[in-house]
CSV table of N, CA, C and O in Angstrom, one decimal:
chain,number,residue,atom,x,y,z
O,241,UNK,N,26.1,13.9,44.3
O,241,UNK,CA,26.2,12.6,44.3
O,241,UNK,C,25.1,11.9,43.7
O,241,UNK,O,24.0,12.1,43.9
O,242,UNK,N,25.2,11.0,42.5
O,242,UNK,CA,24.2,10.4,42.0
O,242,UNK,C,23.6,9.3,42.8
O,242,UNK,O,24.0,8.7,43.9
O,243,UNK,N,22.6,8.6,42.2
O,243,UNK,CA,21.7,7.8,42.8
O,243,UNK,C,22.5,6.2,42.5
O,243,UNK,O,22.7,6.1,41.5
O,244,UNK,N,22.5,5.5,43.7
O,244,UNK,CA,23.4,4.1,43.3
O,244,UNK,C,22.4,2.9,43.7
O,244,UNK,O,21.6,2.9,44.9
O,245,UNK,N,22.4,2.1,43.0
O,245,UNK,CA,21.5,0.9,43.3
O,245,UNK,C,22.1,-0.4,43.6
O,245,UNK,O,23.4,-0.4,42.8
O,246,UNK,N,21.7,-1.6,43.9
O,246,UNK,CA,22.4,-2.8,44.5
O,246,UNK,C,21.3,-3.6,44.0
O,246,UNK,O,20.2,-3.7,44.4
O,247,UNK,N,21.7,-4.8,43.1
O,247,UNK,CA,21.1,-5.7,42.9
O,247,UNK,C,21.4,-7.0,44.1
O,247,UNK,O,22.6,-7.4,44.0
O,248,UNK,N,20.4,-7.8,44.7
O,248,UNK,CA,20.9,-8.4,45.9
O,248,UNK,C,20.0,-9.4,46.0
O,248,UNK,O,18.8,-9.3,45.8
O,249,UNK,N,20.5,-10.5,46.6
O,249,UNK,CA,19.5,-11.4,47.3
O,249,UNK,C,19.4,-11.4,48.6
O,249,UNK,O,18.8,-12.3,49.5
O,250,UNK,N,20.0,-10.3,49.2
O,250,UNK,CA,19.9,-10.1,50.9
O,250,UNK,C,18.4,-10.4,51.4
O,250,UNK,O,18.5,-11.0,52.5
O,251,UNK,N,17.5,-9.8,50.7
O,251,UNK,CA,16.1,-9.9,51.2
O,251,UNK,C,15.3,-11.1,51.3
O,251,UNK,O,14.4,-11.4,51.9
O,252,UNK,N,16.1,-12.1,50.7
O,252,UNK,CA,15.6,-13.5,50.4
O,252,UNK,C,16.1,-14.5,51.5
O,252,UNK,O,15.7,-15.7,51.2
O,253,UNK,N,17.1,-14.1,52.1
O,253,UNK,CA,17.8,-14.9,52.8
O,253,UNK,C,16.8,-15.2,54.1
O,253,UNK,O,16.5,-14.4,55.1
O,254,UNK,N,17.0,-16.5,54.5
O,254,UNK,CA,16.1,-17.1,55.8
O,254,UNK,C,17.2,-17.8,56.5
O,254,UNK,O,18.2,-18.4,56.3
O,255,UNK,N,17.2,-17.5,58.0
O,255,UNK,CA,18.0,-18.2,58.9
O,255,UNK,C,19.3,-17.9,58.6
O,255,UNK,O,20.3,-18.9,58.6
O,256,UNK,N,19.7,-16.8,58.1
O,256,UNK,CA,21.2,-16.5,57.8
O,256,UNK,C,21.9,-17.1,56.9
O,256,UNK,O,23.0,-17.0,56.8
O,257,UNK,N,21.3,-17.9,56.0
O,257,UNK,CA,21.4,-18.4,55.0
O,257,UNK,C,21.8,-17.7,53.9
O,257,UNK,O,20.9,-17.2,53.1
O,258,UNK,N,23.1,-17.2,53.4
O,258,UNK,CA,23.6,-16.3,52.6
O,258,UNK,C,23.2,-16.8,51.2
O,258,UNK,O,23.4,-18.2,50.8
O,259,UNK,N,22.7,-16.3,50.4
O,259,UNK,CA,22.6,-16.7,49.0
O,259,UNK,C,23.2,-15.4,48.1
O,259,UNK,O,22.3,-15.0,47.2
O,260,UNK,N,24.3,-15.4,47.9
O,260,UNK,CA,24.9,-14.3,47.2
O,260,UNK,C,24.8,-14.5,45.5
O,260,UNK,O,24.5,-15.8,45.3
O,261,UNK,N,24.9,-13.5,45.0
O,261,UNK,CA,25.2,-13.7,43.4
O,261,UNK,C,26.4,-13.9,43.3
O,261,UNK,O,27.4,-13.0,43.5
O,262,UNK,N,26.9,-15.0,42.5
O,262,UNK,CA,28.2,-15.4,42.2
O,262,UNK,C,28.7,-14.6,41.2
O,262,UNK,O,27.9,-14.2,40.3
O,263,UNK,N,29.9,-14.4,40.9
O,263,UNK,CA,30.8,-13.9,39.7
O,263,UNK,C,30.5,-14.9,38.7
O,263,UNK,O,30.1,-14.5,37.7
O,264,UNK,N,30.4,-16.2,39.0
O,264,UNK,CA,30.0,-17.3,37.9
O,264,UNK,C,28.9,-17.0,37.2
O,264,UNK,O,28.7,-17.2,36.1
O,265,UNK,N,27.8,-16.5,38.2
O,265,UNK,CA,26.4,-16.4,37.5
O,265,UNK,C,26.3,-15.4,36.6
O,265,UNK,O,25.9,-15.3,35.8
O,266,UNK,N,26.8,-14.2,37.1
O,266,UNK,CA,26.8,-13.1,36.6
O,266,UNK,C,27.6,-13.4,35.1
O,266,UNK,O,27.0,-12.7,34.2
O,267,UNK,N,28.7,-13.8,35.3
O,267,UNK,CA,29.6,-14.0,34.1
O,267,UNK,C,28.8,-14.9,33.0
O,267,UNK,O,28.7,-14.5,31.8
O,268,UNK,N,28.0,-15.9,33.5
O,268,UNK,CA,27.1,-16.8,32.5
O,268,UNK,C,26.1,-16.0,32.0
O,268,UNK,O,25.7,-16.1,30.7
O,269,UNK,N,25.4,-15.1,32.8
O,269,UNK,CA,24.2,-14.5,32.3
O,269,UNK,C,24.7,-13.2,31.3
O,269,UNK,O,24.3,-13.1,30.1
O,270,UNK,N,25.6,-12.4,31.7
O,270,UNK,CA,26.0,-11.4,30.8
O,270,UNK,C,26.8,-11.7,29.6
O,270,UNK,O,26.9,-10.9,28.4
O,271,UNK,N,27.3,-13.1,29.4
O,271,UNK,CA,28.1,-13.5,28.2
O,271,UNK,C,27.0,-13.7,27.1
O,271,UNK,O,27.4,-13.7,26.1
O,272,UNK,N,25.6,-14.0,27.6
O,272,UNK,CA,24.4,-13.9,26.6
O,272,UNK,C,23.9,-12.6,26.1
O,272,UNK,O,23.1,-12.4,25.3
O,273,UNK,N,24.5,-11.5,26.9
O,273,UNK,CA,24.1,-10.2,26.4
O,273,UNK,C,25.0,-9.5,25.4
O,273,UNK,O,26.2,-9.3,26.1
O,274,UNK,N,24.7,-9.3,24.3
O,274,UNK,CA,25.5,-8.7,23.4
O,274,UNK,C,25.9,-7.2,23.6
O,274,UNK,O,27.2,-7.1,23.3
O,275,UNK,N,25.4,-6.6,24.5
O,275,UNK,CA,25.8,-5.2,24.6
O,275,UNK,C,26.4,-5.0,25.8
O,275,UNK,O,26.5,-4.0,26.3
O,276,UNK,N,26.8,-6.1,26.5
O,276,UNK,CA,27.5,-6.0,28.0
O,276,UNK,C,28.8,-6.9,27.8
O,276,UNK,O,28.8,-8.1,27.5
O,277,UNK,N,29.9,-6.3,28.3
O,277,UNK,CA,31.2,-7.2,28.3
O,277,UNK,C,31.8,-6.8,29.8
O,277,UNK,O,31.6,-6.1,30.3
O,278,UNK,N,32.7,-8.0,30.2
O,278,UNK,CA,33.1,-8.5,31.1
O,278,UNK,C,34.9,-7.6,31.2
O,278,UNK,O,35.4,-7.7,30.2
O,279,UNK,N,35.1,-7.2,32.2
O,279,UNK,CA,36.4,-6.5,32.4
O,279,UNK,C,37.0,-6.4,33.6
O,279,UNK,O,36.0,-6.2,34.6
O,280,UNK,N,38.0,-6.7,34.1
O,280,UNK,CA,38.8,-6.6,35.5
O,280,UNK,C,39.1,-5.3,35.8
O,280,UNK,O,39.5,-5.0,37.0
O,281,UNK,N,39.1,-4.3,35.0
O,281,UNK,CA,39.6,-2.9,35.3
O,281,UNK,C,38.7,-2.0,34.5
O,281,UNK,O,38.3,-2.2,33.2
O,282,UNK,N,38.2,-1.4,35.2
O,282,UNK,CA,37.1,-0.1,34.5
O,282,UNK,C,38.1,1.1,34.5
O,282,UNK,O,38.6,1.5,35.7
O,283,UNK,N,38.2,1.6,33.3
O,283,UNK,CA,38.9,3.1,33.4
O,283,UNK,C,37.8,4.1,33.3
O,283,UNK,O,37.0,4.3,32.2
O,284,UNK,N,37.9,5.1,33.8
O,284,UNK,CA,37.1,6.4,33.9
O,284,UNK,C,38.1,7.6,33.2
O,284,UNK,O,39.2,7.9,33.9
O,285,UNK,N,37.6,8.2,32.3
O,285,UNK,CA,38.4,9.3,31.7
O,285,UNK,C,37.6,10.7,31.9
O,285,UNK,O,36.5,10.6,31.6
O,286,UNK,N,38.5,11.7,32.0
O,286,UNK,CA,37.7,12.9,32.4
O,286,UNK,C,39.0,13.8,32.3
O,286,UNK,O,39.9,13.7,31.4
O,287,UNK,N,38.9,14.7,33.2
O,287,UNK,CA,40.1,15.6,33.6
O,287,UNK,C,41.1,14.9,33.7
O,287,UNK,O,42.6,15.0,33.3
O,288,UNK,N,41.0,13.8,34.6
O,288,UNK,CA,42.4,12.9,34.7
O,288,UNK,C,41.5,11.4,34.2
O,288,UNK,O,40.4,11.1,34.2
O,289,UNK,N,42.4,10.6,34.3
O,289,UNK,CA,41.9,9.1,34.0
O,289,UNK,C,42.5,8.1,35.3
O,289,UNK,O,43.6,8.4,35.8
O,290,UNK,N,41.4,7.4,35.5
O,290,UNK,CA,41.5,6.6,36.9
O,290,UNK,C,41.1,5.2,36.5
O,290,UNK,O,40.1,4.9,36.0
O,291,UNK,N,41.8,4.4,36.7
O,291,UNK,CA,41.6,3.0,36.5
O,291,UNK,C,41.2,2.0,37.9
O,291,UNK,O,42.1,2.3,38.8
O,292,UNK,N,40.1,1.1,37.8
O,292,UNK,CA,39.5,0.7,39.1
O,292,UNK,C,39.6,-0.8,38.8
O,292,UNK,O,39.0,-1.2,37.9
O,293,UNK,N,40.3,-1.3,39.9
O,293,UNK,CA,40.3,-2.9,39.5
O,293,UNK,C,38.9,-3.5,40.2
O,293,UNK,O,38.7,-2.9,41.1
O,294,UNK,N,38.3,-4.6,39.9
O,294,UNK,CA,37.4,-5.4,40.2
O,294,UNK,C,36.8,-6.1,39.2
O,294,UNK,O,37.3,-6.5,38.1
O,295,UNK,N,35.4,-6.6,39.4
O,295,UNK,CA,34.8,-7.3,38.5
O,295,UNK,C,33.5,-6.3,37.9
O,295,UNK,O,32.5,-6.2,38.5
O,296,UNK,N,33.9,-5.9,36.7
O,296,UNK,CA,33.1,-5.0,35.9
O,296,UNK,C,32.1,-5.6,34.6
O,296,UNK,O,32.8,-6.4,34.1
O,297,UNK,N,31.1,-5.4,34.7
O,297,UNK,CA,30.3,-5.6,33.3
O,297,UNK,C,29.8,-4.4,32.8
O,297,UNK,O,28.9,-3.5,33.3
O,298,UNK,N,30.4,-4.0,31.7
O,298,UNK,CA,30.3,-2.7,31.0
O,298,UNK,C,29.0,-2.7,29.7
O,298,UNK,O,29.0,-3.5,29.1
O,299,UNK,N,27.8,-1.8,30.3
O,299,UNK,CA,26.7,-2.0,29.4
O,299,UNK,C,26.9,-0.6,28.4
O,299,UNK,O,27.1,0.3,28.9
O,300,UNK,N,27.0,-1.0,27.1
O,300,UNK,CA,27.3,0.1,26.2
O,300,UNK,C,25.7,0.4,25.7
O,300,UNK,O,24.9,-0.4,25.1
O,301,UNK,N,25.3,1.9,26.0
O,301,UNK,CA,24.1,2.0,25.5
O,301,UNK,C,23.8,3.7,24.8
O,301,UNK,O,24.7,4.4,25.9
O,302,UNK,N,23.9,3.9,23.4
O,302,UNK,CA,23.8,5.3,23.2
O,302,UNK,C,24.8,6.1,23.6
O,302,UNK,O,25.0,7.1,23.6
O,303,UNK,N,25.8,5.4,23.2
O,303,UNK,CA,27.4,6.2,23.3
O,303,UNK,C,27.9,6.2,24.8
O,303,UNK,O,28.8,7.0,24.9
O,304,UNK,N,27.1,5.7,25.6
O,304,UNK,CA,27.5,5.9,26.9
O,304,UNK,C,27.8,4.3,27.5
O,304,UNK,O,27.7,3.4,27.1
O,305,UNK,N,28.9,4.4,28.4
O,305,UNK,CA,29.3,3.0,29.1
O,305,UNK,C,28.8,3.1,30.3
O,305,UNK,O,29.2,4.0,31.1
O,306,UNK,N,28.0,2.1,30.8
O,306,UNK,CA,27.4,2.1,32.2
O,306,UNK,C,28.0,0.9,33.0
O,306,UNK,O,27.6,-0.2,32.7
O,307,UNK,N,28.8,1.0,34.0
O,307,UNK,CA,29.3,-0.3,34.5
O,307,UNK,C,28.6,-0.6,35.6
O,307,UNK,O,27.8,0.0,36.6
O,308,UNK,N,28.3,-2.0,35.6
O,308,UNK,CA,27.6,-2.9,36.7
O,308,UNK,C,29.0,-3.4,37.3
O,308,UNK,O,29.4,-4.4,36.9
O,309,UNK,N,28.9,-3.3,38.7
O,309,UNK,CA,30.0,-3.9,39.6
O,309,UNK,C,29.9,-5.1,40.3
O,309,UNK,O,29.0,-4.8,41.5
O,310,UNK,N,30.4,-6.1,40.1
O,310,UNK,CA,30.0,-7.1,41.0
O,310,UNK,C,30.9,-7.1,42.2
O,310,UNK,O,32.2,-7.0,42.3
O,311,UNK,N,30.4,-7.1,43.5
O,311,UNK,CA,31.3,-7.0,44.7
O,311,UNK,C,30.6,-7.8,45.9
O,311,UNK,O,29.3,-7.1,46.2
O,312,UNK,N,31.1,-8.6,46.4
O,312,UNK,CA,30.7,-9.0,47.7
O,312,UNK,C,29.3,-9.7,47.6
O,312,UNK,O,28.3,-9.6,48.4
O,313,UNK,N,29.0,-10.4,46.5
O,313,UNK,CA,27.7,-10.9,46.1
O,313,UNK,C,26.5,-10.3,45.8
O,313,UNK,O,25.6,-10.9,45.6
O,314,UNK,N,26.9,-8.9,45.3
O,314,UNK,CA,25.9,-8.1,44.8
O,314,UNK,C,26.4,-7.3,43.4
O,314,UNK,O,27.5,-7.5,43.3
O,315,UNK,N,25.5,-6.7,42.8
O,315,UNK,CA,25.9,-5.8,41.6
O,315,UNK,C,25.4,-4.6,42.0
O,315,UNK,O,24.4,-4.4,42.4
O,316,UNK,N,26.5,-3.7,41.7
O,316,UNK,CA,26.2,-2.3,42.0
O,316,UNK,C,26.0,-1.4,40.9
O,316,UNK,O,26.9,-1.8,39.9
O,317,UNK,N,25.2,-0.5,40.8
O,317,UNK,CA,25.2,0.3,39.2
O,317,UNK,C,24.6,1.9,39.7
O,317,UNK,O,23.9,1.9,40.8
O,318,UNK,N,25.0,2.7,38.9
O,318,UNK,CA,24.8,4.2,39.3
O,318,UNK,C,23.1,4.2,38.5
O,318,UNK,O,23.2,3.8,37.3
O,319,UNK,N,22.5,5.2,39.2
O,319,UNK,CA,21.1,5.5,38.5
O,319,UNK,C,21.3,6.8,37.8
O,319,UNK,O,20.2,7.5,37.5
O,320,UNK,N,22.4,7.3,37.5
O,320,UNK,CA,22.4,8.6,36.8
O,320,UNK,C,21.7,8.6,35.6
O,320,UNK,O,21.4,9.6,34.9
O,321,UNK,N,21.9,7.6,34.7
O,321,UNK,CA,21.2,7.5,33.3
O,321,UNK,C,19.9,6.8,33.5
O,321,UNK,O,19.8,5.8,34.1
O,322,UNK,N,18.9,7.2,33.1
O,322,UNK,CA,17.4,6.7,33.0
O,322,UNK,C,17.4,5.3,32.6
O,322,UNK,O,16.6,4.6,32.9
O,323,UNK,N,18.2,5.0,31.6
O,323,UNK,CA,18.1,3.7,30.8
O,323,UNK,C,18.3,2.8,31.6
O,323,UNK,O,18.0,1.4,31.8
O,324,UNK,N,19.0,2.9,32.8
O,324,UNK,CA,19.5,2.0,33.9
O,324,UNK,C,18.1,1.1,34.5
O,324,UNK,O,18.3,-0.1,34.8
O,325,UNK,N,17.5,1.8,34.9
O,325,UNK,CA,16.2,1.5,35.6
O,325,UNK,C,15.6,0.2,35.0
O,325,UNK,O,15.6,-0.9,35.5
O,326,UNK,N,15.2,0.2,33.7
O,326,UNK,CA,14.5,-1.0,32.9
O,326,UNK,C,15.6,-2.1,32.7
O,326,UNK,O,15.5,-3.3,33.1
O,327,UNK,N,16.9,-1.8,32.6
O,327,UNK,CA,18.0,-2.8,32.5
O,327,UNK,C,18.2,-3.4,33.9
O,327,UNK,O,18.5,-4.5,33.8
O,328,UNK,N,18.3,-2.7,34.9
O,328,UNK,CA,18.5,-3.1,36.2
O,328,UNK,C,17.4,-4.3,36.7
O,328,UNK,O,17.6,-5.2,37.2
O,329,UNK,N,16.1,-3.6,36.2
O,329,UNK,CA,14.9,-4.8,36.8
O,329,UNK,C,15.2,-6.0,35.9
O,329,UNK,O,14.9,-7.0,36.4
O,330,UNK,N,15.6,-5.8,34.7
O,330,UNK,CA,15.7,-7.1,33.9
O,330,UNK,C,16.9,-8.0,34.2
O,330,UNK,O,17.0,-9.2,34.3
O,331,UNK,N,17.9,-7.6,34.7
O,331,UNK,CA,19.1,-8.2,35.0
O,331,UNK,C,18.9,-8.8,36.5
O,331,UNK,O,18.8,-10.2,36.9
O,332,UNK,N,17.9,-8.0,37.4
O,332,UNK,CA,17.3,-8.8,38.8
O,332,UNK,C,16.7,-9.7,38.7
O,332,UNK,O,16.6,-10.7,39.3
O,333,UNK,N,15.7,-9.6,37.7
O,333,UNK,CA,14.8,-10.6,37.3
O,333,UNK,C,15.6,-12.1,36.8
O,333,UNK,O,15.1,-13.1,37.2
O,334,UNK,N,16.4,-11.7,36.1
O,334,UNK,CA,17.1,-12.9,35.4
O,334,UNK,C,18.0,-13.7,36.7
O,334,UNK,O,18.2,-15.1,36.6
O,335,UNK,N,18.5,-12.9,37.6
O,335,UNK,CA,19.4,-13.4,38.5
O,335,UNK,C,18.6,-13.7,39.9
O,335,UNK,O,19.0,-14.0,40.8
O,336,UNK,N,17.2,-13.9,39.7
O,336,UNK,CA,16.3,-14.1,41.0
O,336,UNK,C,16.8,-13.3,42.0
O,336,UNK,O,16.9,-13.7,43.1
O,337,UNK,N,16.8,-11.9,41.8
O,337,UNK,CA,17.2,-11.1,42.8
O,337,UNK,C,16.4,-9.9,43.2
O,337,UNK,O,15.5,-9.6,42.4
O,338,UNK,N,16.6,-9.0,44.1
O,338,UNK,CA,15.9,-7.9,44.3
O,338,UNK,C,16.9,-6.4,43.9
O,338,UNK,O,17.8,-6.7,44.0
O,339,UNK,N,16.1,-5.4,44.1
O,339,UNK,CA,17.0,-4.0,43.8
O,339,UNK,C,16.5,-3.5,45.3
O,339,UNK,O,15.5,-3.3,45.6
O,340,UNK,N,17.8,-2.7,45.5
O,340,UNK,CA,17.7,-1.8,46.6
O,340,UNK,C,18.5,-0.6,46.4
O,340,UNK,O,19.6,-0.6,45.6
O,341,UNK,N,18.1,0.2,47.0
O,341,UNK,CA,18.8,1.8,46.7
O,341,UNK,C,19.7,1.7,47.7
O,341,UNK,O,19.7,1.4,49.1
O,342,UNK,N,21.1,2.3,47.5
O,342,UNK,CA,22.3,1.9,48.5
O,342,UNK,C,22.5,3.6,48.7
O,342,UNK,O,22.5,4.3,48.2
């Protein structure tokens, strides 16, 4: 199983005041990124094809598609590709959030 990361504001919360990363914030930020597109369904192709419903932001890099998934106020991404780390840091900084291993 690969490494999974979460971009979250959970560590910044005081007095149980939740500060989720909203889908609207994500859409506004990623809309300005030419190499990332939003999709409500992510399709994985391999020996079998599987479609997963959700809020996905697909990053295209060097022929690979890396999904960032918005779920429950956080963004999740796999760390299988080394290029994810600097991109994840860039996104977390822009969204004023932290990174946690999940």
